[in-house]
mmCIF file of C-alpha atoms in Angstrom:
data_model
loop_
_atom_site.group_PDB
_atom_site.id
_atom_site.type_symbol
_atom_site.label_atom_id
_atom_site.label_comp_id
_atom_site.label_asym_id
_atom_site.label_seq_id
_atom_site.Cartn_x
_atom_site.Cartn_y
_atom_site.Cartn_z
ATOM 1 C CA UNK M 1 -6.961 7.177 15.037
ATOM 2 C CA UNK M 2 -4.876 8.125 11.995
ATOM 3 C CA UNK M 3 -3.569 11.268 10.435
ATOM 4 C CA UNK M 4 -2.430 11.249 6.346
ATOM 5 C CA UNK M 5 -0.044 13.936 5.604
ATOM 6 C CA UNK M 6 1.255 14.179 2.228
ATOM 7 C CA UNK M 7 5.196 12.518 1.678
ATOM 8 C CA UNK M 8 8.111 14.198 3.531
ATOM 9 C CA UNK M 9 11.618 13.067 3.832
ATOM 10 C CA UNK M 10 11.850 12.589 7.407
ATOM 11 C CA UNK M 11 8.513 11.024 8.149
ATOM 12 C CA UNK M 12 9.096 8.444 5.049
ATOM 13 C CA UNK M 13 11.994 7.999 6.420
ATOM 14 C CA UNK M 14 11.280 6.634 9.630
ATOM 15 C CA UNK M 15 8.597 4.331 7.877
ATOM 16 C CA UNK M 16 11.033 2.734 5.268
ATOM 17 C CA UNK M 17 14.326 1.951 7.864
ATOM 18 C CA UNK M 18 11.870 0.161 10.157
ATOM 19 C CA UNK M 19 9.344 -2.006 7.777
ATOM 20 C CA UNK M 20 7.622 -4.507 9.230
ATOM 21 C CA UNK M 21 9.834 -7.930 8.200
ATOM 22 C CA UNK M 22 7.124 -9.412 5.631
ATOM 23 C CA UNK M 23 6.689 -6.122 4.019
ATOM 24 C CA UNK M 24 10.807 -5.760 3.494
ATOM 25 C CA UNK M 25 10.646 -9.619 2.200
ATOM 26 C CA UNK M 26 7.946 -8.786 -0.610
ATOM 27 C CA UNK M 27 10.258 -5.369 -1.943
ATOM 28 C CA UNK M 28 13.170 -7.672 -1.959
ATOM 29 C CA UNK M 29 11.493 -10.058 -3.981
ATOM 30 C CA UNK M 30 9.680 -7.507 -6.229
ATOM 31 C CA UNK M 31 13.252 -6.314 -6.770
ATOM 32 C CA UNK M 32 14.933 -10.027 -7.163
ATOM 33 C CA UNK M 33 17.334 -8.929 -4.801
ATOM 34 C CA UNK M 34 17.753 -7.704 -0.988
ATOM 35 C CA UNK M 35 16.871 -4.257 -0.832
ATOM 36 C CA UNK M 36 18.497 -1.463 1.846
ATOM 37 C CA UNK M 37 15.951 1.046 3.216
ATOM 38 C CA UNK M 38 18.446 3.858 1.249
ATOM 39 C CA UNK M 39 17.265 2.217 -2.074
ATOM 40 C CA UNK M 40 13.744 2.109 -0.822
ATOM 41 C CA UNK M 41 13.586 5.592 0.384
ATOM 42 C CA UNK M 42 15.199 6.516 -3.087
ATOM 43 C CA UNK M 43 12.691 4.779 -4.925
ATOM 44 C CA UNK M 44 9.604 6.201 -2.969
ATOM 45 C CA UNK M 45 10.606 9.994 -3.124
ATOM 46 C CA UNK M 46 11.317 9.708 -6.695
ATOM 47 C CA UNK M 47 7.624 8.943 -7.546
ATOM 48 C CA UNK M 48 6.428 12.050 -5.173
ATOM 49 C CA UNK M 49 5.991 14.179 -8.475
ATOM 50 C CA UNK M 50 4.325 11.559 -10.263
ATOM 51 C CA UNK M 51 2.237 10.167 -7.935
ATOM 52 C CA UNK M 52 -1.506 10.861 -8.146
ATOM 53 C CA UNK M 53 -1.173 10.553 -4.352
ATOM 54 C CA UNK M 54 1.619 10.159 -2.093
ATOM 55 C CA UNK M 55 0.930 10.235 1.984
ATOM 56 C CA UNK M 56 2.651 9.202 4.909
ATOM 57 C CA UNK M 57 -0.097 7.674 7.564
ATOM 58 C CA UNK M 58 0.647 8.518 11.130
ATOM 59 C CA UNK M 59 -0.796 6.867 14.695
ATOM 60 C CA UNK M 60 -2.785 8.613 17.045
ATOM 61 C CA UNK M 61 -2.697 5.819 19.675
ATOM 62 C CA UNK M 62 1.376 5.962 19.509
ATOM 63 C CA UNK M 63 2.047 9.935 19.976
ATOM 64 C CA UNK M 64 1.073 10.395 15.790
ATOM 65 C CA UNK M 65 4.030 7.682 15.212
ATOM 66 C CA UNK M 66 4.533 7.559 11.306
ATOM 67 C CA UNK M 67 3.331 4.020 10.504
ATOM 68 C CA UNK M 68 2.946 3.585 6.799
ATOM 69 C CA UNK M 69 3.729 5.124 3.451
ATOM 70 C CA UNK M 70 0.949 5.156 1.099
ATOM 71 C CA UNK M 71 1.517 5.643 -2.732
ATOM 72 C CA UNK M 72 -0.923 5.876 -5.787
ATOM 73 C CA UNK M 73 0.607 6.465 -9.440
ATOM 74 C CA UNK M 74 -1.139 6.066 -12.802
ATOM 75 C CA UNK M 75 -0.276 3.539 -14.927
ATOM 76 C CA UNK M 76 -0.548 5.810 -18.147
ATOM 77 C CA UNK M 77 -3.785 3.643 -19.082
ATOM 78 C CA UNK M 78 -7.087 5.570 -18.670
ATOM 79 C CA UNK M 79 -8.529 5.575 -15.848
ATOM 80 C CA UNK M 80 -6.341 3.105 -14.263
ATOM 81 C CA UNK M 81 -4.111 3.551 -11.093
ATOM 82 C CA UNK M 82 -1.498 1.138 -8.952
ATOM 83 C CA UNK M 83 -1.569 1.244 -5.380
ATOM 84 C CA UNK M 84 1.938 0.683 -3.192
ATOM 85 C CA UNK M 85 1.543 0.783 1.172
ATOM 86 C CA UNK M 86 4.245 -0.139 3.168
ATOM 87 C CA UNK M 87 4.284 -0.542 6.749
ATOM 88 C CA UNK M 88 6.324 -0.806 9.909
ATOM 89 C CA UNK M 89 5.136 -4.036 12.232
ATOM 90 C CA UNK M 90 1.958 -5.222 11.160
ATOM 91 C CA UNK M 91 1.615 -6.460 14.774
ATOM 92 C CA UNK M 92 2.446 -3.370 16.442
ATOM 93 C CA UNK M 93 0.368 -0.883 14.338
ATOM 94 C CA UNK M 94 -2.807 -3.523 13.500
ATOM 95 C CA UNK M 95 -5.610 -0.676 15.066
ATOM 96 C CA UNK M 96 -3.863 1.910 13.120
ATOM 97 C CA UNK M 97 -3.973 -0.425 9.884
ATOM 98 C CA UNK M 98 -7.347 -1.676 10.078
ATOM 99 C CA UNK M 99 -8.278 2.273 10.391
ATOM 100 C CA UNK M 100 -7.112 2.883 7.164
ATOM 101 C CA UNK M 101 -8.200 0.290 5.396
ATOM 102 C CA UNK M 102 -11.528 0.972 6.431
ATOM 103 C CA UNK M 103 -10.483 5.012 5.735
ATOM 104 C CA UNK M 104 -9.140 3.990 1.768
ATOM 105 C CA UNK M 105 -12.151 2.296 1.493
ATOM 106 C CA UNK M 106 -14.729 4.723 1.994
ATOM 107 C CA UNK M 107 -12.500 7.597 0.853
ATOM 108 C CA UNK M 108 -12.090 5.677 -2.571
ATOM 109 C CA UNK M 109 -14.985 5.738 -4.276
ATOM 110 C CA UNK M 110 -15.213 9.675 -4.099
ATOM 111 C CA UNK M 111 -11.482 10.431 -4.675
ATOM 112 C CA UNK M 112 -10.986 8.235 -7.828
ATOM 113 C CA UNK M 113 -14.303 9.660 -9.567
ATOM 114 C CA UNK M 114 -13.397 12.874 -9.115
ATOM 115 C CA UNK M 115 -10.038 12.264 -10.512
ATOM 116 C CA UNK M 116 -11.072 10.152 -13.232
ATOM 117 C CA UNK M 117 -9.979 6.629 -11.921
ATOM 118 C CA UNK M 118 -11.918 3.817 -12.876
ATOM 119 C CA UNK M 119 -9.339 0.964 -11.600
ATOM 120 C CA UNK M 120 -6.717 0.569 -8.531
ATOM 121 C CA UNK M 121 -4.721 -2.452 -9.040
ATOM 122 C CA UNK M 122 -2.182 -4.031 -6.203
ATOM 123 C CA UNK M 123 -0.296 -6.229 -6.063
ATOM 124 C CA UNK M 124 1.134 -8.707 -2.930
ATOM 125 C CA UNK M 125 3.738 -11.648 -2.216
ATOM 126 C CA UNK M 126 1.034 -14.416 -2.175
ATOM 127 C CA UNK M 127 2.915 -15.718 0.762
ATOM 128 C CA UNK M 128 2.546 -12.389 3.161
ATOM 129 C CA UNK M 129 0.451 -13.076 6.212
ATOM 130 C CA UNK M 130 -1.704 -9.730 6.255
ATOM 131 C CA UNK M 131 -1.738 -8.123 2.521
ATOM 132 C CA UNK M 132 -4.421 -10.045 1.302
ATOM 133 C CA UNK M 133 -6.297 -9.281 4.137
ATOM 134 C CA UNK M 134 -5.803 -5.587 4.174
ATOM 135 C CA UNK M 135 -6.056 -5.341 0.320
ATOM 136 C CA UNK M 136 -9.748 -6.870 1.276
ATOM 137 C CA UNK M 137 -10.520 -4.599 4.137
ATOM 138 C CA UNK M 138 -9.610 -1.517 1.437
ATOM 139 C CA UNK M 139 -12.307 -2.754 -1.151
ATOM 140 C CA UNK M 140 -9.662 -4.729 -3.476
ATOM 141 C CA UNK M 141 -11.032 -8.152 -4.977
ATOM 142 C CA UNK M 142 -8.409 -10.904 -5.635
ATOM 143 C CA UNK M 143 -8.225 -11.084 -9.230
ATOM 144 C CA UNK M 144 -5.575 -13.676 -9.747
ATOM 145 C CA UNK M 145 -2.413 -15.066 -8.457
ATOM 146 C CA UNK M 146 0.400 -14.351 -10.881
ATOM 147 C CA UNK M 147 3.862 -17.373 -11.025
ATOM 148 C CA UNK M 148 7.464 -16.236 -12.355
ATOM 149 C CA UNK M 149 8.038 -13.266 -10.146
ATOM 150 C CA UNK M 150 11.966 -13.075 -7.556
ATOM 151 C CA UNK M 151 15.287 -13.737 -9.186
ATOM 152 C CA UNK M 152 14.495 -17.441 -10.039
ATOM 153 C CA UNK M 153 11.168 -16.983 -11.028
ATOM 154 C CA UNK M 154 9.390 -19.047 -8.178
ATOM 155 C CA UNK M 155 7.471 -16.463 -6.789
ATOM 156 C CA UNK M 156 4.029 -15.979 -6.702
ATOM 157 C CA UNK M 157 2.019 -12.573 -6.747
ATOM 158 C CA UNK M 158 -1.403 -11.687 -6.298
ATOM 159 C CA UNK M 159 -3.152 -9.133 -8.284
ATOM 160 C CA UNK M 160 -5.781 -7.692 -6.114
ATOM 161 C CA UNK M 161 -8.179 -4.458 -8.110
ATOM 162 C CA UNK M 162 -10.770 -2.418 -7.310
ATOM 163 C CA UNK M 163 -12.735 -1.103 -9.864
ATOM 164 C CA UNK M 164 -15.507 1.797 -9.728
ATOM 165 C CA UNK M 165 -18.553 0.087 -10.925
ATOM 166 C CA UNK M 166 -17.884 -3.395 -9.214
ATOM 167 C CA UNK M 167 -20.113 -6.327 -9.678
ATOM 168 C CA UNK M 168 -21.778 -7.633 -6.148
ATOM 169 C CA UNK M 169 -20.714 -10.616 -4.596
#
């Protein structure tokens, strides 16, 4: 249902002018400011030599449509990553979504130990409708919700992780 090919211009591209409107909301905030998809773009292909990982997801149902951009960089604490997805509509590519949450989260466990990583954190906009959600589907735990975040400070982020060796629920 899904094809991950590793970042290229063009396919990020056509991800990052067309995010799905809550996705676009969170950046801005995360940024304090509106963001362009320019600055976006910018931002994403400069962390292409950094990051651990770096993929653009594509969707078999819509003629291998790129869908999503999918980032993992280390946080230069051992063993510890931070994951980044963004996503055109939510709505439109849901299948496609819910395919690779359920593909991140059976990948995970086998690409982090043999790279060392103990701990993914991610964070969302506490107020987006499907990041919690997905975060969940992917094997991420809510952790806690984090106050003080946008340009006034009245924004609230949730740290979601997942973690190697986690505890049963």
């Amino acid at each position: 249902m899904i094809r991950a090919q590793p970042f290229d211009d063009l396919n990020g591209m056509a991800v990052l002018s067309r995010l799905d409107p809550s996705d676009l909301v969170e950046a801005s905030l995360v940024r304090g400011a509106s963001v362009s998809h320019l600055a976006l773009f910018a931002e994403w292909r400069s962390m292409v030599p950094v990051s651990v990982l770096n993929l653009v997801l594509h969707d078999h149902s819509r003629a291998g449509q790129p869908f999503a951009v999918l980032a993992l960089v280390n946080t230069g604490q051992a063993g510890v990553a931070s994951a980044a997805l963004l996503a055109r509509s939510h709505r439109v590519h849901r299948r496609a979504l819910a395919h690779a949450a359920l593909q991140i989260r059976d990948d995970m466990p086998k690409f982090c130990a043999e790279r060392g990583i103990h701990r993914i954190e991610a964070r969302s906009w506490r107020d987006h409708p499907t990041a919690a959600r997905f975060l969940r589907a992917c094997g991420f735990r809510h952790e806690t919700d984090m106050p003080g975040f946008g340009a006034d400070g009245a924004v609230t982020f949730s740290q979601f992780a997942w973690t190697h060796h986690q505890p049963k629920e």
